[in-house]
Coordinates of C-alpha atoms in Angstrom, one line a residue:
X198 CA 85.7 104.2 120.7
X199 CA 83.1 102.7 118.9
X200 CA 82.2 102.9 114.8
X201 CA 79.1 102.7 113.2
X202 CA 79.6 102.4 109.7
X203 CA 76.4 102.5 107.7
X204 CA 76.6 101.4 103.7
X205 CA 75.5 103.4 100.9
X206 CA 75.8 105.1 97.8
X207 CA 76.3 108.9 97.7
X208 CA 74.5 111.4 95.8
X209 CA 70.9 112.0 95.1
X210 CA 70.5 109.6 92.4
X211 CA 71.0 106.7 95.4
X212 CA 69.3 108.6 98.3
X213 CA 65.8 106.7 98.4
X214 CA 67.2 103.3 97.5
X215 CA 67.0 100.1 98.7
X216 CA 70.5 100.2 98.9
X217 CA 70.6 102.9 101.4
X218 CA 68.7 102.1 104.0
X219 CA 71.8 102.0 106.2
X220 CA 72.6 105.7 105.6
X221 CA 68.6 106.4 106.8
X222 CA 68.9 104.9 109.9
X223 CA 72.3 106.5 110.2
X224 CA 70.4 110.2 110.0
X225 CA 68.0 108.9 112.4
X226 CA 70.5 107.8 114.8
X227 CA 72.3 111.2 114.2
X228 CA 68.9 113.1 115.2
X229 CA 68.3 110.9 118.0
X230 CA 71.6 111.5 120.1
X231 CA 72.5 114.9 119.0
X232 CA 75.0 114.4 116.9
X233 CA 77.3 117.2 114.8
X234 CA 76.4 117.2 111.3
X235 CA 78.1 114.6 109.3
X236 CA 81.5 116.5 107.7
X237 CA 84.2 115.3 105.4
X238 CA 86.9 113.1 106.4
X239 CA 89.7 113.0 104.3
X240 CA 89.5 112.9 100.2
X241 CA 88.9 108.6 100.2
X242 CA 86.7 108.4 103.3
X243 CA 84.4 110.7 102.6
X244 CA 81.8 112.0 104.9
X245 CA 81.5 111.0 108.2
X246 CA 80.2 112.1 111.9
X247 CA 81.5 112.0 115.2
X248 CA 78.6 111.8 118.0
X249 CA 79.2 112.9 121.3
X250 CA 76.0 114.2 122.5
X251 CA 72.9 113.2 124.2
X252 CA 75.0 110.2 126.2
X253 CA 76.5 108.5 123.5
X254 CA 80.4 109.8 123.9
X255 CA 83.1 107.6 122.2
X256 CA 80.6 106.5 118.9
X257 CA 81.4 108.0 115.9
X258 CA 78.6 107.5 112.8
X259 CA 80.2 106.8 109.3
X260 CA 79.2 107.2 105.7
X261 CA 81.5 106.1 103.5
X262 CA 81.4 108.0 99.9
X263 CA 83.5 105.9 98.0
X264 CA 80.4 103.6 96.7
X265 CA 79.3 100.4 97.8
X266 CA 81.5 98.0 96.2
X267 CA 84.3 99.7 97.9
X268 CA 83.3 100.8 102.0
X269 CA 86.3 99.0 103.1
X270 CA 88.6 101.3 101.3
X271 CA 87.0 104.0 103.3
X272 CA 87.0 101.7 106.5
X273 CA 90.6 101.2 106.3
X274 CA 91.3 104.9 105.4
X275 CA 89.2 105.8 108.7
X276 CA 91.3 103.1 110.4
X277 CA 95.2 104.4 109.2
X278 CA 93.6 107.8 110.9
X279 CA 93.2 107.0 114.3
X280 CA 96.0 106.5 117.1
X281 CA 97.7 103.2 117.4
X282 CA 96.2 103.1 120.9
X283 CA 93.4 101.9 122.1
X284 CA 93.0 99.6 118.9
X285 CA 90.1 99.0 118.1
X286 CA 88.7 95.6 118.1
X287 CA 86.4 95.3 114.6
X288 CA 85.0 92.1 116.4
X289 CA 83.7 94.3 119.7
X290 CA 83.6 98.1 118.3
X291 CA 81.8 98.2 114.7
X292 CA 78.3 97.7 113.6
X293 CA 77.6 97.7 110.0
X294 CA 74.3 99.1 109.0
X295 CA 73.6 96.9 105.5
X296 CA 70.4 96.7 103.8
X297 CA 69.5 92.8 103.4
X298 CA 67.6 91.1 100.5
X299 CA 66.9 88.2 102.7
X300 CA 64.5 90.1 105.3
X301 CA 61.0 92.1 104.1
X302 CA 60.8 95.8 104.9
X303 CA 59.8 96.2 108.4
X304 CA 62.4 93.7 109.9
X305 CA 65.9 93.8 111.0
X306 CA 68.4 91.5 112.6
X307 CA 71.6 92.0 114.5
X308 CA 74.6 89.2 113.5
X309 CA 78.0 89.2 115.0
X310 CA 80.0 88.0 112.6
X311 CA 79.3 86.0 108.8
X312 CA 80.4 85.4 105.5
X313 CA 79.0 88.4 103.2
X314 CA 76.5 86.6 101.3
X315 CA 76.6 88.1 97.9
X316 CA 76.7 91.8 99.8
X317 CA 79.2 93.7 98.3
X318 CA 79.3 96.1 100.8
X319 CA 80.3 93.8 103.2
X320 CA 82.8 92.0 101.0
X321 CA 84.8 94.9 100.8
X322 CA 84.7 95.4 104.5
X323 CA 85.6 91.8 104.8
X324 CA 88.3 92.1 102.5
X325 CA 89.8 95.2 104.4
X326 CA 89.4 93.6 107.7
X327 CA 90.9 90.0 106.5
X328 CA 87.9 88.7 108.5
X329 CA 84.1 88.5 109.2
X330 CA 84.1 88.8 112.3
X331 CA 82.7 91.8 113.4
X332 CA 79.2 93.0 113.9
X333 CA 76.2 94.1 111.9
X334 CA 72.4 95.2 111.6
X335 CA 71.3 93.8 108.4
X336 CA 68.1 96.2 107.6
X337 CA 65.5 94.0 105.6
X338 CA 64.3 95.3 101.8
X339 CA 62.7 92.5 100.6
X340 CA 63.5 90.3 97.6
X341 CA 62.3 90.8 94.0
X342 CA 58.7 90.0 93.7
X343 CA 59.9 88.2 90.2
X344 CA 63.2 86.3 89.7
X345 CA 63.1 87.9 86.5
X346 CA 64.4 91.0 88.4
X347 CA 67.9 91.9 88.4
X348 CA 68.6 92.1 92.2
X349 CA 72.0 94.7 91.5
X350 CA 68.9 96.9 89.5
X351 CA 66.5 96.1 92.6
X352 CA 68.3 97.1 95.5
X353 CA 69.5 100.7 93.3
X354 CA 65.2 100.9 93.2
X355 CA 62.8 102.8 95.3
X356 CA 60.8 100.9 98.0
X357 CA 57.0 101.5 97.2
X358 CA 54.9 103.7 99.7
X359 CA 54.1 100.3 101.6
X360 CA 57.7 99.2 102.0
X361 CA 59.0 102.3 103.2
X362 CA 56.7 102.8 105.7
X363 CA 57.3 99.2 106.9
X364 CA 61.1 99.6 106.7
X365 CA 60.8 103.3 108.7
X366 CA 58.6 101.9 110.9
X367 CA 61.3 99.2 112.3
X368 CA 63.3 102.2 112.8
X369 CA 63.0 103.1 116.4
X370 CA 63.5 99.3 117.4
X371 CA 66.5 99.1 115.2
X372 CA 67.9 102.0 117.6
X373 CA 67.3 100.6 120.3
X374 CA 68.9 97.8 119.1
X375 CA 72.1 99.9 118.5
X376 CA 72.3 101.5 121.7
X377 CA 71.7 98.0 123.2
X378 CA 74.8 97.1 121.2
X379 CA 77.1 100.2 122.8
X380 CA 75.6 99.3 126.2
X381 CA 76.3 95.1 126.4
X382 CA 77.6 93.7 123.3
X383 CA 76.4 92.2 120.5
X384 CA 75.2 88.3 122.1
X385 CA 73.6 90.1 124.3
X386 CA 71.5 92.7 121.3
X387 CA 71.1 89.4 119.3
X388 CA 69.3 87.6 122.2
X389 CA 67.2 90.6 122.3
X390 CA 66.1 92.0 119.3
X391 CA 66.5 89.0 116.8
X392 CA 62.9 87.6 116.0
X393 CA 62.5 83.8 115.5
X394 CA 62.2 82.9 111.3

């Protein structure tokens, strides 16, 4: 089995922010295989989607609802619920989908592993895993065009027309790069998706 876990805020206050750019391509990679409607799982985890159709059996699509700050509650709830065996290897069989100050709109990169870089999102995940190790698609949402910007109150703002269309734009390449990921691994998705700079 394979889990993508895509980081966002729930509700519609957060639905068309930065921060949830992870959740977006989630939907799109939903629609693009067929998947079952995203459903509750469990009280903590929130909701969540198992995709079996259109030729992607054994990946399941996550979207945690317990906030940002705190995905790897959810992971680790999502984790206590499956069977003891196969175990799943966080290092091989999860993708984070995490927006990423660092990159403009429009670009995306795939890492395996890496410390969370002021990402709370990812520090929780961290935190639940005891390591970094394990794989991610860091969506780009550009930095504040002023440092006078508070990033937490930038990345909880709306792209402009612009950036969205840059950031949706990236989207069918970003899942490609995700099934690239299911089918060889992720050395093999950075080598061919990650653009030099």
């Amino acid at each position: 089995m394979r889990l993508l876990l895509a980081l966002g805020n729930p509700g519609a206050k957060y639905r068309d922010t930065r921060h949830n750019i992870g959740w977006w391509l989630a939907d799109r990679l939903a629609l693009r295989w067929g998947a079952e409607p995203f459903r509750p799982h469990g009280a903590t985890v929130g909701a969540t989607a198992w995709t079996t159709g259109s030729g992607r059996p054994g990946v399941e699509i996550h979207k945690p609802l317990t906030y940002m700050n705190r995905s790897g509650e959810a992971l680790a709830a999502l984790l206590a619920a499956r069977p003891a065996a196969p175990r799943l290897d966080p290092a091989a069989d999860i993708l984070v989908l995490v927006d990423d100050v660092a990159l403009p709109a429009g670009r995306f990169r795939v890492r395996k592993r890496g410390s969370p870089g002021g990402h709370n999102g990812l520090a929780s995940i961290s935190a639940s895993l005891d390591s970094d190790d394990y794989g991610r698609l860091r969506l780009g949402v550009g930095r504040p065009p002023d440092d006078r910007i508070d990033l937490a109150a930038w990345v909880l703002s709306r792209m402009s027309r612009a950036e969205e269309e840059e950031a949706l734009g990236a989207f069918p390449r970003a899942a490609e790069a995700v099934e690239y990921w299911l089918d060889h691994g992720v050395e093999a998705a950075m080598n061919r998706f990650n653009r030099p700079g």
